[in-house]
């Protein structure tokens, strides 16, 4: 996450790509991080595919734990970066109740939730 926040996307892609290519099961947060890097590098097919998969599984498949807000904001970032209106409409109602909060999952912070809603 530090590399992503620092804008070092090109350096991060090989680090994130290897597990994507070699492991069958990965945490959703890792898959979202990979998709964010791909979006920043113009490979929009990767985040769009992840968003479609998430939408197919449904909001109920997102764990209701400390990573829920991180996951929802990750999907929001992907929808924003790819201009995916359908995905944005899907995730917006879930993010809206958190509008007055600052997202932090104990490891990383995503800042004010309202910033994502405004975009």
Short mmCIF file of N, CA and C in Angstrom, two decimals:
data_model
loop_
_atom_site.label_atom_id
_atom_site.label_comp_id
_atom_site.label_asym_id
_atom_site.label_seq_id
_atom_site.Cartn_x
_atom_site.Cartn_y
_atom_site.Cartn_z
N UNK A 1 0.82 -1.20 0.00
CA UNK A 1 0.00 0.00 0.00
C UNK A 1 0.86 1.25 0.00
N UNK A 2 2.00 1.20 0.67
CA UNK A 2 2.88 2.36 0.71
C UNK A 2 3.32 2.73 -0.70
N UNK A 3 3.70 1.74 -1.49
CA UNK A 3 4.11 1.99 -2.87
C UNK A 3 2.99 2.59 -3.69
N UNK A 4 1.78 2.11 -3.48
CA UNK A 4 0.63 2.65 -4.21
C UNK A 4 0.37 4.09 -3.81
N UNK A 5 0.37 4.36 -2.49
CA UNK A 5 0.15 5.73 -2.02
C UNK A 5 1.24 6.67 -2.51
N UNK A 6 2.45 6.15 -2.70
CA UNK A 6 3.56 6.96 -3.17
C UNK A 6 3.53 7.15 -4.69
N UNK A 7 2.58 6.52 -5.37
CA UNK A 7 2.46 6.66 -6.81
C UNK A 7 3.47 5.85 -7.59
N UNK A 8 4.00 4.81 -6.98
CA UNK A 8 5.04 3.99 -7.63
C UNK A 8 4.40 2.77 -8.30
N UNK A 9 3.40 3.03 -9.11
CA UNK A 9 2.59 1.97 -9.70
C UNK A 9 3.38 1.03 -10.60
N UNK A 10 4.25 1.58 -11.43
CA UNK A 10 5.02 0.72 -12.34
C UNK A 10 5.92 -0.24 -11.56
N UNK A 11 6.46 0.21 -10.45
CA UNK A 11 7.30 -0.66 -9.62
C UNK A 11 6.47 -1.71 -8.89
N UNK A 12 5.25 -1.36 -8.57
CA UNK A 12 4.40 -2.25 -7.78
C UNK A 12 3.78 -3.36 -8.62
N UNK A 13 3.56 -3.10 -9.91
CA UNK A 13 2.86 -4.09 -10.74
C UNK A 13 3.52 -5.47 -10.72
N UNK A 14 4.82 -5.61 -10.95
CA UNK A 14 5.40 -6.96 -10.93
C UNK A 14 5.27 -7.65 -9.56
N UNK A 15 5.36 -6.87 -8.50
CA UNK A 15 5.23 -7.42 -7.15
C UNK A 15 3.82 -7.97 -6.94
N UNK A 16 2.83 -7.24 -7.42
CA UNK A 16 1.44 -7.66 -7.27
C UNK A 16 1.04 -8.70 -8.31
N UNK A 17 1.63 -8.64 -9.49
CA UNK A 17 1.23 -9.53 -10.58
C UNK A 17 1.63 -10.98 -10.31
N UNK A 18 2.79 -11.19 -9.73
CA UNK A 18 3.27 -12.56 -9.50
C UNK A 18 2.26 -13.40 -8.70
N UNK A 19 1.80 -12.94 -7.54
CA UNK A 19 0.79 -13.76 -6.83
C UNK A 19 -0.52 -13.90 -7.61
N UNK A 20 -0.88 -12.87 -8.38
CA UNK A 20 -2.10 -12.97 -9.19
C UNK A 20 -1.98 -14.10 -10.20
N UNK A 21 -0.77 -14.30 -10.72
CA UNK A 21 -0.54 -15.33 -11.73
C UNK A 21 -0.29 -16.72 -11.15
N UNK A 22 0.10 -16.80 -9.89
CA UNK A 22 0.55 -18.08 -9.34
C UNK A 22 -0.31 -18.63 -8.22
N UNK A 23 -1.22 -17.85 -7.68
CA UNK A 23 -2.04 -18.32 -6.56
C UNK A 23 -3.51 -18.32 -6.94
N UNK A 24 -4.18 -19.37 -6.57
CA UNK A 24 -5.60 -19.50 -6.91
C UNK A 24 -6.50 -18.63 -6.03
N UNK A 25 -6.12 -18.47 -4.79
CA UNK A 25 -6.98 -17.76 -3.85
C UNK A 25 -6.20 -16.62 -3.21
N UNK A 26 -6.70 -15.41 -3.37
CA UNK A 26 -6.08 -14.24 -2.78
C UNK A 26 -7.13 -13.42 -2.04
N UNK A 27 -6.69 -12.73 -1.00
CA UNK A 27 -7.59 -11.82 -0.29
C UNK A 27 -8.11 -10.75 -1.24
N UNK A 28 -9.34 -10.34 -1.04
CA UNK A 28 -9.95 -9.33 -1.92
C UNK A 28 -9.17 -8.02 -1.87
N UNK A 29 -8.66 -7.65 -0.71
CA UNK A 29 -7.90 -6.40 -0.59
C UNK A 29 -6.67 -6.43 -1.50
N UNK A 30 -6.03 -7.58 -1.62
CA UNK A 30 -4.87 -7.72 -2.51
C UNK A 30 -5.31 -7.58 -3.96
N UNK A 31 -6.41 -8.21 -4.30
CA UNK A 31 -6.91 -8.14 -5.67
C UNK A 31 -7.31 -6.71 -6.04
N UNK A 32 -7.88 -5.99 -5.07
CA UNK A 32 -8.25 -4.59 -5.30
C UNK A 32 -6.99 -3.75 -5.50
N UNK A 33 -5.97 -3.96 -4.67
CA UNK A 33 -4.71 -3.22 -4.82
C UNK A 33 -4.12 -3.45 -6.21
N UNK A 34 -4.12 -4.69 -6.66
CA UNK A 34 -3.63 -5.01 -8.00
C UNK A 34 -4.44 -4.27 -9.06
N UNK A 35 -5.74 -4.28 -8.91
CA UNK A 35 -6.61 -3.61 -9.89
C UNK A 35 -6.40 -2.09 -9.88
N UNK A 36 -6.15 -1.50 -8.72
CA UNK A 36 -5.88 -0.07 -8.64
C UNK A 36 -4.60 0.26 -9.40
N UNK A 37 -3.57 -0.53 -9.20
CA UNK A 37 -2.31 -0.32 -9.92
C UNK A 37 -2.54 -0.44 -11.42
N UNK A 38 -3.28 -1.46 -11.83
CA UNK A 38 -3.57 -1.64 -13.26
C UNK A 38 -4.34 -0.44 -13.81
N UNK A 39 -5.31 0.06 -13.05
CA UNK A 39 -6.07 1.23 -13.51
C UNK A 39 -5.17 2.43 -13.69
N UNK A 40 -4.26 2.63 -12.74
CA UNK A 40 -3.34 3.77 -12.83
C UNK A 40 -2.40 3.65 -14.01
N UNK A 41 -2.15 2.44 -14.46
CA UNK A 41 -1.27 2.22 -15.61
C UNK A 41 -2.04 2.08 -16.92
N UNK A 42 -3.36 2.35 -16.88
CA UNK A 42 -4.16 2.33 -18.09
C UNK A 42 -4.69 0.97 -18.50
N UNK A 43 -4.51 -0.03 -17.68
CA UNK A 43 -5.02 -1.37 -17.97
C UNK A 43 -6.42 -1.53 -17.35
N UNK A 44 -7.37 -0.79 -17.86
CA UNK A 44 -8.70 -0.71 -17.25
C UNK A 44 -9.50 -2.01 -17.32
N UNK A 45 -9.10 -2.95 -18.18
CA UNK A 45 -9.83 -4.21 -18.26
C UNK A 45 -9.72 -4.99 -16.96
N UNK A 46 -8.63 -4.83 -16.22
CA UNK A 46 -8.44 -5.57 -14.96
C UNK A 46 -9.42 -5.07 -13.89
N UNK A 47 -9.45 -3.76 -13.59
CA UNK A 47 -10.41 -3.32 -12.59
C UNK A 47 -11.87 -3.51 -13.02
N UNK A 48 -12.13 -3.35 -14.29
CA UNK A 48 -13.52 -3.56 -14.75
C UNK A 48 -13.96 -5.00 -14.53
N UNK A 49 -13.08 -5.94 -14.79
CA UNK A 49 -13.41 -7.36 -14.56
C UNK A 49 -13.62 -7.63 -13.08
N UNK A 50 -12.78 -7.06 -12.22
CA UNK A 50 -12.95 -7.26 -10.79
C UNK A 50 -14.25 -6.66 -10.31
N UNK A 51 -14.59 -5.48 -10.80
CA UNK A 51 -15.87 -4.85 -10.42
C UNK A 51 -17.05 -5.71 -10.85
N UNK A 52 -17.01 -6.25 -12.08
CA UNK A 52 -18.11 -7.09 -12.55
C UNK A 52 -18.25 -8.34 -11.68
N UNK A 53 -17.11 -8.92 -11.33
CA UNK A 53 -17.12 -10.10 -10.46
C UNK A 53 -17.73 -9.76 -9.09
N UNK A 54 -17.32 -8.63 -8.53
CA UNK A 54 -17.85 -8.20 -7.23
C UNK A 54 -19.35 -7.92 -7.31
N UNK A 55 -19.77 -7.28 -8.38
CA UNK A 55 -21.19 -6.99 -8.54
C UNK A 55 -21.99 -8.28 -8.69
N UNK A 56 -21.42 -9.24 -9.37
CA UNK A 56 -22.08 -10.54 -9.54
C UNK A 56 -22.24 -11.24 -8.18
N UNK A 57 -21.19 -11.18 -7.35
CA UNK A 57 -21.26 -11.80 -6.02
C UNK A 57 -22.24 -11.06 -5.13
N UNK A 58 -22.33 -9.75 -5.29
CA UNK A 58 -23.25 -8.93 -4.51
C UNK A 58 -22.60 -8.34 -3.26
N UNK A 59 -23.23 -7.30 -2.77
CA UNK A 59 -22.74 -6.59 -1.58
C UNK A 59 -22.67 -7.53 -0.39
N UNK A 60 -23.60 -8.46 -0.28
CA UNK A 60 -23.64 -9.39 0.85
C UNK A 60 -22.39 -10.25 0.95
N UNK A 61 -21.64 -10.38 -0.12
CA UNK A 61 -20.42 -11.20 -0.10
C UNK A 61 -19.23 -10.46 0.52
N UNK A 62 -19.37 -9.14 0.72
CA UNK A 62 -18.30 -8.36 1.33
C UNK A 62 -18.37 -8.59 2.84
N UNK A 63 -17.26 -9.02 3.40
CA UNK A 63 -17.26 -9.33 4.83
C UNK A 63 -17.62 -8.11 5.66
N UNK A 64 -18.35 -8.35 6.73
CA UNK A 64 -18.78 -7.28 7.62
C UNK A 64 -17.81 -7.23 8.80
N UNK A 65 -16.59 -6.82 8.48
CA UNK A 65 -15.54 -6.76 9.50
C UNK A 65 -14.74 -5.48 9.33
N UNK A 66 -13.57 -5.45 9.90
CA UNK A 66 -12.75 -4.23 9.87
C UNK A 66 -12.31 -3.85 8.46
N UNK A 67 -12.32 -4.79 7.52
CA UNK A 67 -11.90 -4.51 6.15
C UNK A 67 -13.06 -4.10 5.23
N UNK A 68 -14.28 -4.10 5.75
CA UNK A 68 -15.43 -3.77 4.90
C UNK A 68 -15.30 -2.38 4.27
N UNK A 69 -14.98 -1.37 5.07
CA UNK A 69 -14.88 -0.02 4.51
C UNK A 69 -13.74 0.06 3.50
N UNK A 70 -12.63 -0.61 3.77
CA UNK A 70 -11.52 -0.63 2.83
C UNK A 70 -11.93 -1.25 1.51
N UNK A 71 -12.66 -2.35 1.58
CA UNK A 71 -13.13 -3.03 0.38
C UNK A 71 -14.09 -2.14 -0.41
N UNK A 72 -15.06 -1.56 0.28
CA UNK A 72 -16.02 -0.69 -0.40
C UNK A 72 -15.34 0.51 -1.04
N UNK A 73 -14.39 1.11 -0.33
CA UNK A 73 -13.68 2.25 -0.91
C UNK A 73 -12.77 1.81 -2.04
N UNK A 74 -12.22 0.62 -1.95
CA UNK A 74 -11.43 0.09 -3.06
C UNK A 74 -12.28 -0.04 -4.32
N UNK A 75 -13.48 -0.59 -4.16
CA UNK A 75 -14.38 -0.68 -5.31
C UNK A 75 -14.75 0.72 -5.81
N UNK A 76 -14.91 1.66 -4.88
CA UNK A 76 -15.22 3.05 -5.28
C UNK A 76 -14.09 3.64 -6.11
N UNK A 77 -12.86 3.43 -5.66
CA UNK A 77 -11.70 3.94 -6.40
C UNK A 77 -11.68 3.34 -7.81
N UNK A 78 -11.92 2.06 -7.90
CA UNK A 78 -11.92 1.40 -9.21
C UNK A 78 -13.02 1.95 -10.11
N UNK A 79 -14.20 2.18 -9.54
CA UNK A 79 -15.30 2.74 -10.33
C UNK A 79 -14.95 4.15 -10.80
N UNK A 80 -14.33 4.94 -9.92
CA UNK A 80 -13.94 6.31 -10.27
C UNK A 80 -12.87 6.29 -11.35
N UNK A 81 -11.83 5.51 -11.15
CA UNK A 81 -10.69 5.50 -12.08
C UNK A 81 -11.05 4.97 -13.46
N UNK A 82 -12.06 4.12 -13.54
CA UNK A 82 -12.46 3.56 -14.84
C UNK A 82 -13.73 4.22 -15.39
N UNK A 83 -14.25 5.22 -14.66
CA UNK A 83 -15.48 5.91 -15.05
C UNK A 83 -16.63 4.91 -15.26
N UNK A 84 -16.70 3.93 -14.37
CA UNK A 84 -17.71 2.88 -14.46
C UNK A 84 -18.95 3.32 -13.67
N UNK A 85 -19.89 3.91 -14.37
CA UNK A 85 -21.08 4.47 -13.74
C UNK A 85 -21.93 3.37 -13.08
N UNK A 86 -22.05 2.23 -13.73
CA UNK A 86 -22.84 1.13 -13.17
C UNK A 86 -22.25 0.65 -11.84
N UNK A 87 -20.94 0.48 -11.79
CA UNK A 87 -20.29 0.04 -10.56
C UNK A 87 -20.40 1.12 -9.48
N UNK A 88 -20.26 2.38 -9.88
CA UNK A 88 -20.39 3.47 -8.92
C UNK A 88 -21.79 3.49 -8.31
N UNK A 89 -22.80 3.29 -9.13
CA UNK A 89 -24.18 3.25 -8.64
C UNK A 89 -24.39 2.06 -7.71
N UNK A 90 -23.69 0.97 -7.94
CA UNK A 90 -23.80 -0.23 -7.11
C UNK A 90 -23.19 0.00 -5.73
N UNK A 91 -22.02 0.62 -5.67
CA UNK A 91 -21.30 0.75 -4.40
C UNK A 91 -21.72 2.00 -3.62
N UNK A 92 -22.19 3.03 -4.29
CA UNK A 92 -22.52 4.31 -3.65
C UNK A 92 -23.46 4.18 -2.44
N UNK A 93 -24.57 3.46 -2.55
CA UNK A 93 -25.47 3.37 -1.40
C UNK A 93 -24.83 2.71 -0.17
N UNK A 94 -23.83 1.87 -0.39
CA UNK A 94 -23.16 1.21 0.72
C UNK A 94 -22.13 2.13 1.38
N UNK A 95 -21.57 3.04 0.60
CA UNK A 95 -20.56 3.96 1.12
C UNK A 95 -21.22 5.18 1.77
N UNK A 96 -22.37 5.59 1.28
CA UNK A 96 -23.05 6.80 1.75
C UNK A 96 -23.22 6.87 3.27
N UNK A 97 -23.61 5.80 3.96
CA UNK A 97 -23.76 5.91 5.42
C UNK A 97 -22.45 6.22 6.16
N UNK A 98 -21.32 6.06 5.50
CA UNK A 98 -20.02 6.33 6.12
C UNK A 98 -19.51 7.72 5.76
N UNK A 99 -20.34 8.56 5.16
CA UNK A 99 -19.90 9.85 4.60
C UNK A 99 -19.18 10.74 5.61
N UNK A 100 -19.54 10.70 6.86
CA UNK A 100 -18.92 11.56 7.86
C UNK A 100 -17.70 10.95 8.53
N UNK A 101 -17.25 9.81 8.04
CA UNK A 101 -16.14 9.09 8.68
C UNK A 101 -14.84 9.26 7.90
N UNK A 102 -13.76 8.95 8.59
CA UNK A 102 -12.44 8.83 7.97
C UNK A 102 -12.11 7.35 8.00
N UNK A 103 -11.84 6.78 6.84
CA UNK A 103 -11.62 5.33 6.74
C UNK A 103 -10.23 4.96 7.25
N UNK A 104 -10.20 4.00 8.16
CA UNK A 104 -8.95 3.45 8.68
C UNK A 104 -9.25 2.04 9.14
N UNK A 105 -8.46 1.07 8.68
CA UNK A 105 -8.74 -0.32 9.04
C UNK A 105 -7.75 -0.90 10.04
N UNK A 106 -6.93 -0.06 10.63
CA UNK A 106 -5.94 -0.54 11.57
C UNK A 106 -4.56 -0.67 10.95
N UNK A 107 -4.50 -0.65 9.63
CA UNK A 107 -3.23 -0.75 8.91
C UNK A 107 -3.05 0.44 7.97
N UNK A 108 -4.06 0.70 7.16
CA UNK A 108 -3.98 1.81 6.21
C UNK A 108 -5.19 2.72 6.38
N UNK A 109 -5.02 3.96 5.99
CA UNK A 109 -6.10 4.92 6.01
C UNK A 109 -6.41 5.37 4.59
N UNK A 110 -7.66 5.52 4.31
CA UNK A 110 -8.07 5.96 2.98
C UNK A 110 -8.58 7.39 2.99
N UNK A 111 -8.53 8.04 4.14
CA UNK A 111 -8.95 9.43 4.22
C UNK A 111 -10.45 9.58 4.38
N UNK A 112 -10.94 10.80 4.20
CA UNK A 112 -12.37 11.07 4.37
C UNK A 112 -13.21 10.32 3.33
N UNK A 113 -14.19 9.60 3.80
CA UNK A 113 -15.06 8.84 2.90
C UNK A 113 -15.81 9.78 1.96
N UNK A 114 -16.16 10.97 2.44
CA UNK A 114 -16.91 11.92 1.61
C UNK A 114 -16.16 12.29 0.33
N UNK A 115 -14.83 12.21 0.35
CA UNK A 115 -14.06 12.53 -0.86
C UNK A 115 -14.37 11.55 -1.98
N UNK A 116 -14.61 10.31 -1.64
CA UNK A 116 -14.94 9.30 -2.66
C UNK A 116 -16.37 9.49 -3.15
N UNK A 117 -17.25 9.85 -2.23
CA UNK A 117 -18.64 10.06 -2.62
C UNK A 117 -18.78 11.25 -3.55
N UNK A 118 -17.97 12.26 -3.32
CA UNK A 118 -18.01 13.45 -4.16
C UNK A 118 -17.50 13.22 -5.58
N UNK A 119 -16.67 12.22 -5.72
CA UNK A 119 -16.12 11.93 -7.05
C UNK A 119 -17.05 11.03 -7.81
#
